[in-house]
Amino acid sequence: MTASAASPLVRFAPSPTGYLHIGNARPALFNWLFARRHGGHFLLRYDDTDLARSKPEYADAIAEDLGWLGIQPDEMIKQSERLAIYDAAADRLRAAGRLYACYETADELERRRKRQLARGLPPIYDRAALKLTAEEKAALEAEGRRPHWRFLLAAREIAWADLVRGPSHVDCASLSDPVLVREDGSYLYTLPSVVDDIETGVTHVIRGEDHVTNTAVQAQIFEALGAALPAFGHHNLLTTASGEGLSKRLGHLSLRGLRESGVEALAVAALATMVGTSDAVRPVASLDELAGLVELAHVSRAPAKFDEHELEALSARTLHQLPYAVVAERLAALGVAGAEPFWLAVRGNLAKLSEAKEWWQVVAGPVDPAIADPGFIGQAAALLPPEPFDATSWKSWTQAVSAATGAKGKALFMPLRQALTGLDHGPELAALLPLIGREKALKRLAGEKA
Ligand code: GLU
């Protein structure tokens, strides 16, 4: 897939080693919304070079959870199927003298690190392996050692105009040469990501600020491979309200956990991308609406604090304003009929969509009427206007009942509500009465289960 200058290509690159949670849904959403807003494309890339930890079922779950959020990737690739491309890139780096073989064991490196720290030196890899002669390398290999491969960083500052953080820079002189290839020949994330970004034509890399240092390193790899840099944006990370990082183990904050608990996907998307920004978190009716609101430059430098109660409240507020068309299929799946008038009548009373079923039961029946004063309800029944009912029927009826009985306010409305719905709370009766209809209303007013 190649992106023209006018049409950006972004990617979301999860490792399929677990379920997506609200924290890692953020880069997915920031990228998706960016693509929507700028008429671009979205690539889903599975960073699955860690064969031991990556699982196909997690890859499937990620696609499903993105689908729940409303993200439909334009294309999907898997790094595990692209190893030959990385091998070719690694060979080019070797030929250019930028990828060098190292033989230290983890223990040796750790001892060296401790010595550096003890001497007050920064614990940067000392490049001892660069000085190995061909004979020394051969001797090490004869001992059974296999090399891992480090990228030779140029000791200079890398600067870029970050889409979120503005002018940014990292001094690579303070970094260790990163290991790109493990002893067993497998790749760490760093090189395949660059190779794929080049090969697929990614124009904008939008990811968490835990990748800022990677960006400096990867910028050097882009250059070493002769490729132009994409634009970079690093968003703040999500923490709990008390400031701790969210871990994958927080199962109930996984997208599937949230979905099962009845939280609206649109609320998750809105909170995930508006919390920790200079904009107020607000409900939206579609991802396209959200795409028009979210500005990467408004994402703050401070961490974004996640509060489950805020999500629940936003989910309810989201439902309260959702147009019928957005929920029609889900209502049908719940066995709720009544179409738009029913939805408009009840949406304001819902904390979760599934509660619509309970209100549908109140409309469709059977309902056990609660009647404390049969005389009063009998008088009211006699005054029920003829059909057709409309939005004004409730008002004209209750005015007539009030005039005949002298009842006002709660003494007027509560007995009618209890008789018609069996409950003492609920959506506006002005909207419910036409849905219940005259025949059922009369039965309920007569104390019949209907
Ligand atoms: N697989 C990396 C991660 O999940 C991707 C980071 C990136 O977007 O480059 O952190």
Tab-separated table of N, CA, C and O in Angstrom, residues 220 235 433:
chain	number	residue	atom	x	y	z
A	220	GLN	N	17.721	6.831	12.921
A	220	GLN	CA	19.050	6.514	12.353
A	220	GLN	C	18.989	5.294	11.445
A	220	GLN	O	19.724	5.208	10.461
A	235	HIS	N	1.990	10.173	21.962
A	235	HIS	CA	0.953	10.606	22.912
A	235	HIS	C	1.312	10.204	24.341
A	235	HIS	O	2.109	9.270	24.550
A	433	LEU	N	-46.948	6.506	26.915
A	433	LEU	CA	-48.384	6.227	26.748
A	433	LEU	C	-48.740	5.857	25.297
A	433	LEU	O	-49.413	4.846	25.073
